[in-house]
PDB file of C-alpha atoms in Angstrom:
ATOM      1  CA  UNK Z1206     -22.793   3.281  19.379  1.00 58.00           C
ATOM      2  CA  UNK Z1207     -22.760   4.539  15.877  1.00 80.00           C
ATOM      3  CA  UNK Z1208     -20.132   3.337  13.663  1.00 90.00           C
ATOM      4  CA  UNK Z1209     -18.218   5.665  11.065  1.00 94.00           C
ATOM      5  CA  UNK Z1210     -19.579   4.427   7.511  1.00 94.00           C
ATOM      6  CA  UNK Z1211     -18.118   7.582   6.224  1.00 96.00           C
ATOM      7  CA  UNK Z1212     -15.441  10.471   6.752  1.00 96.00           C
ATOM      8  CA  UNK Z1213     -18.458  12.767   7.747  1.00 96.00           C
ATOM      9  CA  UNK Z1214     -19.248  10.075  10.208  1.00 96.00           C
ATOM     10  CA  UNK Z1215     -15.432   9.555  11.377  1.00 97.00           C
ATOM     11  CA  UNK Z1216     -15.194  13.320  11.979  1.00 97.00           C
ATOM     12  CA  UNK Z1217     -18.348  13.178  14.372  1.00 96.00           C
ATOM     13  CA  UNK Z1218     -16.839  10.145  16.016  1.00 96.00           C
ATOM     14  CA  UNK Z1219     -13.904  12.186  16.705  1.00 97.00           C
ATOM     15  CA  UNK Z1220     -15.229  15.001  17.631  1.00 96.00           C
ATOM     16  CA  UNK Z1221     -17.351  13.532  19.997  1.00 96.00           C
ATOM     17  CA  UNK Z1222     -14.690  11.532  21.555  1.00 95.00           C
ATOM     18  CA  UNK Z1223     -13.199  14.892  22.618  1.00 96.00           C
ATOM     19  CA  UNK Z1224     -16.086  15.731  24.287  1.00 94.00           C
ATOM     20  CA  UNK Z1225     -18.701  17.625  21.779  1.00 95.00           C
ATOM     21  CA  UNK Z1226     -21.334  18.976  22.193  1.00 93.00           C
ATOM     22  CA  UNK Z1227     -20.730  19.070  25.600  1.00 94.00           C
ATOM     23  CA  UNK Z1228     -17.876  21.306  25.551  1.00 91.00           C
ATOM     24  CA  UNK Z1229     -16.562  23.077  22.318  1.00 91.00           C
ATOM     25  CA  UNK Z1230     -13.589  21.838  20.525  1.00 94.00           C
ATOM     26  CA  UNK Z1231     -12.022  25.035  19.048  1.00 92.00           C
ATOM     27  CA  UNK Z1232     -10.498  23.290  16.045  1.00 96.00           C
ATOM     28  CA  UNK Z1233     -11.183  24.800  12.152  1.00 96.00           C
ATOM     29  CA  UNK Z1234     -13.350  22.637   9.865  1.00 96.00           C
ATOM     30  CA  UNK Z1235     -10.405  22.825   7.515  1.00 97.00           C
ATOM     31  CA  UNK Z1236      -8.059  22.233  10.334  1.00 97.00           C
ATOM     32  CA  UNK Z1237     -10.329  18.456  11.239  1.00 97.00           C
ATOM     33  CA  UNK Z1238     -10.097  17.819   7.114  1.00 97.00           C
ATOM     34  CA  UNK Z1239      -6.324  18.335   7.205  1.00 98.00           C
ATOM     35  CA  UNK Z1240      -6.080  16.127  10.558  1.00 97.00           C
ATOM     36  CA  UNK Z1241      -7.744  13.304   9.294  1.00 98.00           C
ATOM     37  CA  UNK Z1242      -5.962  13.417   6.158  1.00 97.00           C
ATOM     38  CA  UNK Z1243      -2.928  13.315   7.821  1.00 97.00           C
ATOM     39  CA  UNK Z1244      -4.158  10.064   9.634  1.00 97.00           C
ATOM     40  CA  UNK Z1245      -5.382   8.250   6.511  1.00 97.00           C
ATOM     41  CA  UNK Z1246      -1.998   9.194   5.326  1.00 96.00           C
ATOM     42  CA  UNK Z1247       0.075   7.526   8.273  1.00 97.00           C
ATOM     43  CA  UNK Z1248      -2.749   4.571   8.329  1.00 97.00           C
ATOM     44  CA  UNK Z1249      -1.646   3.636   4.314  1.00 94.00           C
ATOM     45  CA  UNK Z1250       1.858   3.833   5.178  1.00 93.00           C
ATOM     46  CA  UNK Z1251       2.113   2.133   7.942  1.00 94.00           C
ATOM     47  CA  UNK Z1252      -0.806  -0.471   8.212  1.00 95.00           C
ATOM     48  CA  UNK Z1253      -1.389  -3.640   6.621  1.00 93.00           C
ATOM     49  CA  UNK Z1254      -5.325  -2.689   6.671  1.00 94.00           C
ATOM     50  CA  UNK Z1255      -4.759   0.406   4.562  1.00 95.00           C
ATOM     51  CA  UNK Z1256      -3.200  -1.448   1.321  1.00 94.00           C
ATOM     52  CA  UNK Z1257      -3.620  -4.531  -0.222  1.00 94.00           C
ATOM     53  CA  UNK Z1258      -1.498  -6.389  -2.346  1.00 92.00           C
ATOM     54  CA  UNK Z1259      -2.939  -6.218  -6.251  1.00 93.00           C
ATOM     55  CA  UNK Z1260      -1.921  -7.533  -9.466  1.00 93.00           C
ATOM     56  CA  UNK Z1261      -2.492  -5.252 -12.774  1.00 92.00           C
ATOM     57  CA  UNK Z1262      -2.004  -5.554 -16.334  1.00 91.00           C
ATOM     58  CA  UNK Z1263      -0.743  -2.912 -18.337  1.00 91.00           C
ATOM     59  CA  UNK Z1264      -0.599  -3.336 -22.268  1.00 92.00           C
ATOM     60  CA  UNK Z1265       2.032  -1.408 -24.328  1.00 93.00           C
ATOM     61  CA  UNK Z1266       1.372   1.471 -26.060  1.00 94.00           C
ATOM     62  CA  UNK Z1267       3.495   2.835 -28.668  1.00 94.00           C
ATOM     63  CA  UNK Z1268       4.080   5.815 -26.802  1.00 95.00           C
ATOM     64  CA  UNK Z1269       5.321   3.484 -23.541  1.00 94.00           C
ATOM     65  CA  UNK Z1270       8.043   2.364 -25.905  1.00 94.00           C
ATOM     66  CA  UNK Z1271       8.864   6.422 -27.077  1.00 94.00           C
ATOM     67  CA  UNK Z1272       9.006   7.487 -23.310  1.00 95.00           C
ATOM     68  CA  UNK Z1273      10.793   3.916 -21.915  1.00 94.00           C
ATOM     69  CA  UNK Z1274       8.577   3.771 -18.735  1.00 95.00           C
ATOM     70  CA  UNK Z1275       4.673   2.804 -17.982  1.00 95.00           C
ATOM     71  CA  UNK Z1276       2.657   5.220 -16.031  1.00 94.00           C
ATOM     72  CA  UNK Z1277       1.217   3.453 -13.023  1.00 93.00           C
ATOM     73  CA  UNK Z1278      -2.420   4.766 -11.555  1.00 90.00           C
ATOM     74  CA  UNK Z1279      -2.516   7.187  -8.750  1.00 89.00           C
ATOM     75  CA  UNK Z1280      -3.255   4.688  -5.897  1.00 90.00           C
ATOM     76  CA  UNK Z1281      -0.752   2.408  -6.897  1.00 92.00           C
ATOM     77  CA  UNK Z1282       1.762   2.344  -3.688  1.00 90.00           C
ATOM     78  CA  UNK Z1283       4.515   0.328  -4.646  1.00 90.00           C
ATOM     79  CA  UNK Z1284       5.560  -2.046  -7.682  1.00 92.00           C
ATOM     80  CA  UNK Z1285       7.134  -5.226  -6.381  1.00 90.00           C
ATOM     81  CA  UNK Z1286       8.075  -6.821  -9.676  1.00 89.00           C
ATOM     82  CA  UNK Z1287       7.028  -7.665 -12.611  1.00 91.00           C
ATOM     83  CA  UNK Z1288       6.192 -10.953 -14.120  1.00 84.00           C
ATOM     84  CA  UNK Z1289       8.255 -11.457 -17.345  1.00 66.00           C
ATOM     85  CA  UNK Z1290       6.624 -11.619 -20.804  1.00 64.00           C
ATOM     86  CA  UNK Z1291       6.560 -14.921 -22.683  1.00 53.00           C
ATOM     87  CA  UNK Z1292       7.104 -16.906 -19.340  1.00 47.00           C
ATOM     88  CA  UNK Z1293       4.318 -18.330 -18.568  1.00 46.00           C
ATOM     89  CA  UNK Z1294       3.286 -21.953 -19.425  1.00 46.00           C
ATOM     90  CA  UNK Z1295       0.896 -21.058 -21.751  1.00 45.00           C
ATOM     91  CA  UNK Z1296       3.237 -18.801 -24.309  1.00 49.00           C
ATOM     92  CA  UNK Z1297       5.999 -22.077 -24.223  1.00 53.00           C
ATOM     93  CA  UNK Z1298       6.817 -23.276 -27.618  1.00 59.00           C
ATOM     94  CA  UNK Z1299       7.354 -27.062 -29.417  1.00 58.00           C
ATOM     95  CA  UNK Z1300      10.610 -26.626 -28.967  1.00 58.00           C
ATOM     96  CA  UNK Z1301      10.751 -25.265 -25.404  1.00 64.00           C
ATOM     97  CA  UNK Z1302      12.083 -27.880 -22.277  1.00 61.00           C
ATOM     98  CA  UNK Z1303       8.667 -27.606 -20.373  1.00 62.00           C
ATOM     99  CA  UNK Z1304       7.051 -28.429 -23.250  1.00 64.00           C
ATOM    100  CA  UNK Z1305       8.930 -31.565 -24.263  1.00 65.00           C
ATOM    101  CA  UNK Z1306       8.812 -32.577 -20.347  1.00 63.00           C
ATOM    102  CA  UNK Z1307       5.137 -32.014 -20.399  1.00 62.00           C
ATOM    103  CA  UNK Z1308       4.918 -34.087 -23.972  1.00 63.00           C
ATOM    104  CA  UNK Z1309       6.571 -37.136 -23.004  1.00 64.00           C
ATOM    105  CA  UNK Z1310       6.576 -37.480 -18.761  1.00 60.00           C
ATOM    106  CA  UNK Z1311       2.869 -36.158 -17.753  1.00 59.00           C
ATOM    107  CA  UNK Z1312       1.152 -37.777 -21.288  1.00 58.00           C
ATOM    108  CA  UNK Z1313      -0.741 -39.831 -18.394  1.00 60.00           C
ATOM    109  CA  UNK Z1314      -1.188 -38.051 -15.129  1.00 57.00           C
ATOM    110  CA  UNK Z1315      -2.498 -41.509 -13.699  1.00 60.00           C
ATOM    111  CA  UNK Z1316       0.702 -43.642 -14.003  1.00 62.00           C
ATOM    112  CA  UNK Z1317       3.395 -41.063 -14.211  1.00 64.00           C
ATOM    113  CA  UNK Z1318       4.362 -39.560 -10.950  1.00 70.00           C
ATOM    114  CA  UNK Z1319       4.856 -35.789 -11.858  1.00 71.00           C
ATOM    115  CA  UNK Z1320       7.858 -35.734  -8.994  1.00 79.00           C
ATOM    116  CA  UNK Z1321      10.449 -35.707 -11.296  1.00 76.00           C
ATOM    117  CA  UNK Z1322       8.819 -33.144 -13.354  1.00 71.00           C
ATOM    118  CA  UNK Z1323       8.540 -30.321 -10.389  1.00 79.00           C
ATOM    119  CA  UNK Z1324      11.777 -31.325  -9.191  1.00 85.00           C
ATOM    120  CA  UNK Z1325      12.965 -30.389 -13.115  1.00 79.00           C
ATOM    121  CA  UNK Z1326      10.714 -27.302 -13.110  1.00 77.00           C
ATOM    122  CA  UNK Z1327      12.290 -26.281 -10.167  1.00 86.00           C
ATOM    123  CA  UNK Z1328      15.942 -26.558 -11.329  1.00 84.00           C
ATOM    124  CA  UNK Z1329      14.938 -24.467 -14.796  1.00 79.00           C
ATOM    125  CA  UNK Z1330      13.803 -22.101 -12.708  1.00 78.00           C
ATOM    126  CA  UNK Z1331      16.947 -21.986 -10.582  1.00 85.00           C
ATOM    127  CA  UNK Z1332      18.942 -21.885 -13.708  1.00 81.00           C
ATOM    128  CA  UNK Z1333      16.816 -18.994 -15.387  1.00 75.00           C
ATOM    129  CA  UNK Z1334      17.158 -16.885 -11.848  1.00 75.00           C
ATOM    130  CA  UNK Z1335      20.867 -17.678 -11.890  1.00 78.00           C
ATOM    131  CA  UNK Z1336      22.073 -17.023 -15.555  1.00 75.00           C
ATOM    132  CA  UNK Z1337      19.255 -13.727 -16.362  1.00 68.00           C
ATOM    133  CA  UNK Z1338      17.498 -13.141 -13.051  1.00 72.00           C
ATOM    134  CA  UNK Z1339      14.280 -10.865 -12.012  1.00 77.00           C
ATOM    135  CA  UNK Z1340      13.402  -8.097 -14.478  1.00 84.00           C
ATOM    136  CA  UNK Z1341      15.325  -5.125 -13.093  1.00 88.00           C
ATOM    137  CA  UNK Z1342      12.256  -2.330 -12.367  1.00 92.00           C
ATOM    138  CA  UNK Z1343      12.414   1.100 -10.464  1.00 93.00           C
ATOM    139  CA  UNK Z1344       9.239   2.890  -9.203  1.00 93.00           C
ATOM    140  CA  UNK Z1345       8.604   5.770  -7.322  1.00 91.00           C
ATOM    141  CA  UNK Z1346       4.805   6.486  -6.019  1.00 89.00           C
ATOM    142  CA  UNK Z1347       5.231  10.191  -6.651  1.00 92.00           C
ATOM    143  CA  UNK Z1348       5.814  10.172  -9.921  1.00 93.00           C
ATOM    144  CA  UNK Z1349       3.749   7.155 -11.057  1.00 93.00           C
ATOM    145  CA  UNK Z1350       6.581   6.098 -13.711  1.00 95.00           C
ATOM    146  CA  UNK Z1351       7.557   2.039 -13.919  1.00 95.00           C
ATOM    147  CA  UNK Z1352      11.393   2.157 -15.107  1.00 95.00           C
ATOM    148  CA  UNK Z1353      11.649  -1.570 -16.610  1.00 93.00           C
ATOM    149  CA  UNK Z1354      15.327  -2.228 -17.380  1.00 91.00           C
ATOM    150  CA  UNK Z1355      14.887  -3.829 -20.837  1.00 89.00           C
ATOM    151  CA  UNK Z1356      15.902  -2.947 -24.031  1.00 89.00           C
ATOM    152  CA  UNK Z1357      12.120  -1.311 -25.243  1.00 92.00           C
ATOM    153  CA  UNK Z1358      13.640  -1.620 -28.894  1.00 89.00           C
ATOM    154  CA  UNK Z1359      13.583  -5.672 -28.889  1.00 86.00           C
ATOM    155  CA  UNK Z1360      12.246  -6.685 -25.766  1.00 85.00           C
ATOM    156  CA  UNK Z1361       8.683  -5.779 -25.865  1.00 88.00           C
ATOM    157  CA  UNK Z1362       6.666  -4.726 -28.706  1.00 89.00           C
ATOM    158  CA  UNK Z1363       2.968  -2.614 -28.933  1.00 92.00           C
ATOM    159  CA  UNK Z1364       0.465  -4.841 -27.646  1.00 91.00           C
ATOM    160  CA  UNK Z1365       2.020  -7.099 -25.185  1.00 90.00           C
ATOM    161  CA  UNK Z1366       0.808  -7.113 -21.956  1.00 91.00           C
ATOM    162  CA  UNK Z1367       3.237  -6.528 -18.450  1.00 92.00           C
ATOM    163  CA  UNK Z1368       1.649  -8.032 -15.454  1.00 93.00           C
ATOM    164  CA  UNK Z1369       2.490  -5.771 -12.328  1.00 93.00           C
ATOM    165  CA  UNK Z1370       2.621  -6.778  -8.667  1.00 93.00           C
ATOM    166  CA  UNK Z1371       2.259  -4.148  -6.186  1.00 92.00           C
ATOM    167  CA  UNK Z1372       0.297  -2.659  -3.340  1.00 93.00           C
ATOM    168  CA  UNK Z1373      -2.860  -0.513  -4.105  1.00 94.00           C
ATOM    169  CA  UNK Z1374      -4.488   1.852  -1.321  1.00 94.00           C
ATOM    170  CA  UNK Z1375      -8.006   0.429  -0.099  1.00 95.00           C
ATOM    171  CA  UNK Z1376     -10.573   2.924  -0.860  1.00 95.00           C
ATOM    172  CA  UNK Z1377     -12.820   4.060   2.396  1.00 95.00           C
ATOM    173  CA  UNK Z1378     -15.366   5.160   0.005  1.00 93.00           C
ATOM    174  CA  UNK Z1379     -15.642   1.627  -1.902  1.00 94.00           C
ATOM    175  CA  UNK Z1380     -14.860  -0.482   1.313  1.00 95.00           C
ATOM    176  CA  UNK Z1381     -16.964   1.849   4.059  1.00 95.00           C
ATOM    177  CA  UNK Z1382     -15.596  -0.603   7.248  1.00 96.00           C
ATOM    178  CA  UNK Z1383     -12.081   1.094   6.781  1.00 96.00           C
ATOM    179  CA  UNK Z1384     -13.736   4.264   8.282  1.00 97.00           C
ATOM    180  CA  UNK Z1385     -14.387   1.807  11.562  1.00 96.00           C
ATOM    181  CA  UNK Z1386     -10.693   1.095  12.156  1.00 96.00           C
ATOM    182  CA  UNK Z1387      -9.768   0.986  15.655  1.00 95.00           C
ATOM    183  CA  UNK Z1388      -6.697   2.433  15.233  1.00 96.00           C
ATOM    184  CA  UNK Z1389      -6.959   4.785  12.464  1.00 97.00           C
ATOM    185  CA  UNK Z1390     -10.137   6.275  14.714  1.00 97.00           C
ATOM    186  CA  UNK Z1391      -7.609   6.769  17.605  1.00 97.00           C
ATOM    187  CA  UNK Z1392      -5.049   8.103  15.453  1.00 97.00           C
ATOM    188  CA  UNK Z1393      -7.661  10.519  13.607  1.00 98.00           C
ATOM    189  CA  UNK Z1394      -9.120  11.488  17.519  1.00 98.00           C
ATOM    190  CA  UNK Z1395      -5.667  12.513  18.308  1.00 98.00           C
ATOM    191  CA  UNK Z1396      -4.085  14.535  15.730  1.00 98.00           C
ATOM    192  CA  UNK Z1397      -7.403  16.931  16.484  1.00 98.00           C
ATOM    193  CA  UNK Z1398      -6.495  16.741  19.737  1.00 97.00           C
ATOM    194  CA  UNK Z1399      -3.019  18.045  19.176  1.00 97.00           C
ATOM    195  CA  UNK Z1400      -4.744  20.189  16.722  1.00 97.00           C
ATOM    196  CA  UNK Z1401      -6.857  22.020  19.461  1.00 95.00           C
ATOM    197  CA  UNK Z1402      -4.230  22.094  21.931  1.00 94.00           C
ATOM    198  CA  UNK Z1403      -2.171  24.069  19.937  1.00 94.00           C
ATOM    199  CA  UNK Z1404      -5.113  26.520  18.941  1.00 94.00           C
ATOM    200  CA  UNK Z1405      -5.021  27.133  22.750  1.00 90.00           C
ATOM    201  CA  UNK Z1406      -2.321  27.343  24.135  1.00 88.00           C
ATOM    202  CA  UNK Z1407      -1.381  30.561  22.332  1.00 81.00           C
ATOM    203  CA  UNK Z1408      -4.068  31.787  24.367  1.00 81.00           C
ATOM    204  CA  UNK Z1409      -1.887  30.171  27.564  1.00 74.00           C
ATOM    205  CA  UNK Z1410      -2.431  31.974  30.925  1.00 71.00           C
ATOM    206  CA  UNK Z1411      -5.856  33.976  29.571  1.00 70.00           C
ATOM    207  CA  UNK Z1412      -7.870  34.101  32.254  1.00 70.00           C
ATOM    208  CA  UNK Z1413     -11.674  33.909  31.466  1.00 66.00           C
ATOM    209  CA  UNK Z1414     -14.772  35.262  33.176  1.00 70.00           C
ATOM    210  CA  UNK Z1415     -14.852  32.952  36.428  1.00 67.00           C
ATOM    211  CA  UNK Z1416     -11.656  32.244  36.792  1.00 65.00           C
ATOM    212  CA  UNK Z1417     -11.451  29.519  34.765  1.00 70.00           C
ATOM    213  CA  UNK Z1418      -7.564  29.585  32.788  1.00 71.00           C
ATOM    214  CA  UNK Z1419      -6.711  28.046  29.588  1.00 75.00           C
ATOM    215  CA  UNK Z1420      -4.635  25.236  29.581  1.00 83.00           C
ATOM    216  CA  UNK Z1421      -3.905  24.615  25.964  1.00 87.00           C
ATOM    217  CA  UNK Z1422      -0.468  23.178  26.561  1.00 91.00           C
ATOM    218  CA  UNK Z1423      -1.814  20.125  28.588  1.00 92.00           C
ATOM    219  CA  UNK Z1424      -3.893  19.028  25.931  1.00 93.00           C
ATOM    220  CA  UNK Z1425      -1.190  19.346  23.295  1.00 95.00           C
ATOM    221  CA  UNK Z1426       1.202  17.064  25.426  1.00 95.00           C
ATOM    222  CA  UNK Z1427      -1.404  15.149  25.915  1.00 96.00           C
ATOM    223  CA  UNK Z1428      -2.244  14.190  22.975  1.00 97.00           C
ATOM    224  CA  UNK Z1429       1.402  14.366  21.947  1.00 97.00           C
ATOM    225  CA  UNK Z1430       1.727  11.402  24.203  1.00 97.00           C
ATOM    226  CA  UNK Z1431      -1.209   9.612  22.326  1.00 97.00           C
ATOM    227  CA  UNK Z1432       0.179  10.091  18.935  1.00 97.00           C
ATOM    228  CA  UNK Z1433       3.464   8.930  19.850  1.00 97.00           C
ATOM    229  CA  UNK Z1434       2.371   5.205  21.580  1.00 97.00           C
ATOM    230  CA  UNK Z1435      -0.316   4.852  18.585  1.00 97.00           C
ATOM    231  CA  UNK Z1436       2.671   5.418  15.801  1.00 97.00           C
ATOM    232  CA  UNK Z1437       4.717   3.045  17.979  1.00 96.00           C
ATOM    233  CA  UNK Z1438       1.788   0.412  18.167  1.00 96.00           C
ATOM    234  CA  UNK Z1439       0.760   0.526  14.299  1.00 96.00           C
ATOM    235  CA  UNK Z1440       4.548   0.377  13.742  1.00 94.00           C
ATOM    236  CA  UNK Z1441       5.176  -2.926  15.904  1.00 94.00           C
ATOM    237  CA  UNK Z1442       1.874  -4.146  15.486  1.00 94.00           C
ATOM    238  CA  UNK Z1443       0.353  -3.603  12.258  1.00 93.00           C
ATOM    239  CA  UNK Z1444       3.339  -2.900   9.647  1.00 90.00           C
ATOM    240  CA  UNK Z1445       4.014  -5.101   6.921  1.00 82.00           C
ATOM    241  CA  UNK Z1446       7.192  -6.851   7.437  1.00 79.00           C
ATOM    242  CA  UNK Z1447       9.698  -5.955   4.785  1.00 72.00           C
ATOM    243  CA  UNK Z1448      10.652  -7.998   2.060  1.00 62.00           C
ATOM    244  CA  UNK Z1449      14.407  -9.857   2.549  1.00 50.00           C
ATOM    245  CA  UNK Z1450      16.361 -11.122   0.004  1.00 44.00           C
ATOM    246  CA  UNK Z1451      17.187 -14.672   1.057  1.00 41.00           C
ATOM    247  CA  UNK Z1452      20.374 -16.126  -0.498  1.00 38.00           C
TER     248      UNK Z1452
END
């Protein structure tokens, strides 16, 4: 069996599935392209397998302050949050809680039980969640703008970096096994199977030399039918569950 390594190869797959060369599948060149972009795009929406979760750094530009958002790349789904500048345990100061905790309860890691210290670690973090909370953020993946609710004045200066948390697409062409998906080669198979079923059933009823008929509705319920339980079983199956807010 020959396995899709690329969307030349998933085509053929496809194609094949639906019975070429043996019979002729009267569906456009352009018409496949369009069907299996339509299936890449259900396949990233809708499947764990087509994103992955991915952490980027962005570092502030002068004009990021100007326009008060960051332009996020292309295949950038979704922003989840954003990890605040100056929190992390290496940008603490002398004078900062951790630090003193760190200075005079884990000076010796092999007779001081660090207990107490995650248990304290844990209630700053409470406290900081409580009293200023997660970094209010608003993205949308059409226009590729991060919206960080800060004050870009005194908040964040040119240079700094913002760590990002999001999903990014997984590129077929960079990670060829995508192309091999079991479900997004059914999915792909299907859509040109609507594809050709509506091609002939305008032609419903034409009777050709032999008497064979044309029966370009059947195929287009069909494969109607296919769509609809593979949508339903990448939906249950496969979707990422979505995030609640606990508390």
């Amino acid at each position: 069996m020959s396995i899709p390594a690329s969307r030349a190869n998933l085509i053929s797959w496809c194609l094949r599935q639906l019975g070429h060369p043996v019979i002729s599948i009267n569906v456009d060149d352009d018409q496949v392209e369009d069907r299996i972009d339509e299936a890449f795009q259900y396949f990233r929406d809708f499947h764990y397998d087509g994103v992955e979760r991915w952490y980027t750094a962005h570092q502030i530009t002068a004009d990021d302050i100007t326009n008060k958002y960051l332009t996020i790349s292309d295949n950038m789904v979704g922003i989840t949050r954003i990890f605040p500048l100056g929190s992390t345990n290496a940008s603490v100061n002398m004078f900062d809680l951790r630090y003193q905790l760190r200075l005079h309860d884990l000076y010796d890691f092999t007779s001081t039980s660090y207990v107490n210290y995650v248990l304290t670690q844990q209630h700053i973090r409470t406290m900081d969640l409580l009293f200023s909370g997660e970094q209010p953020i608003r993205y949308n993946r059409h226009t590729n703008k991060l919206y960080i609710d800060w004050d870009w004045s005194s908040d964040v200066e040119v240079g700094e970096y913002v760590i990002c948390e999001g999903f990014i697409v997984v590129d077929p062409d960079v990670y060829t096994d995508v192309y091999n998906d079991r479900m997004l080669k059914s999915l792909a198979t299907a859509y040109i199977k609507r594809q050709w079923g509506n091609n002939l059933k305008k032609f419903q009823g034409m009777q050709l030399p032999g008497g064979i008929q044309m029966n370009g509705q059947q195929i287009f319920e069909e494969a109607q039918t296919e769509i609809t339980q593979l949508e339903e079983s990448i939906r249950k199956t496969y979707e990422i569950p979505p995030i609640f807010l606990v508390g």
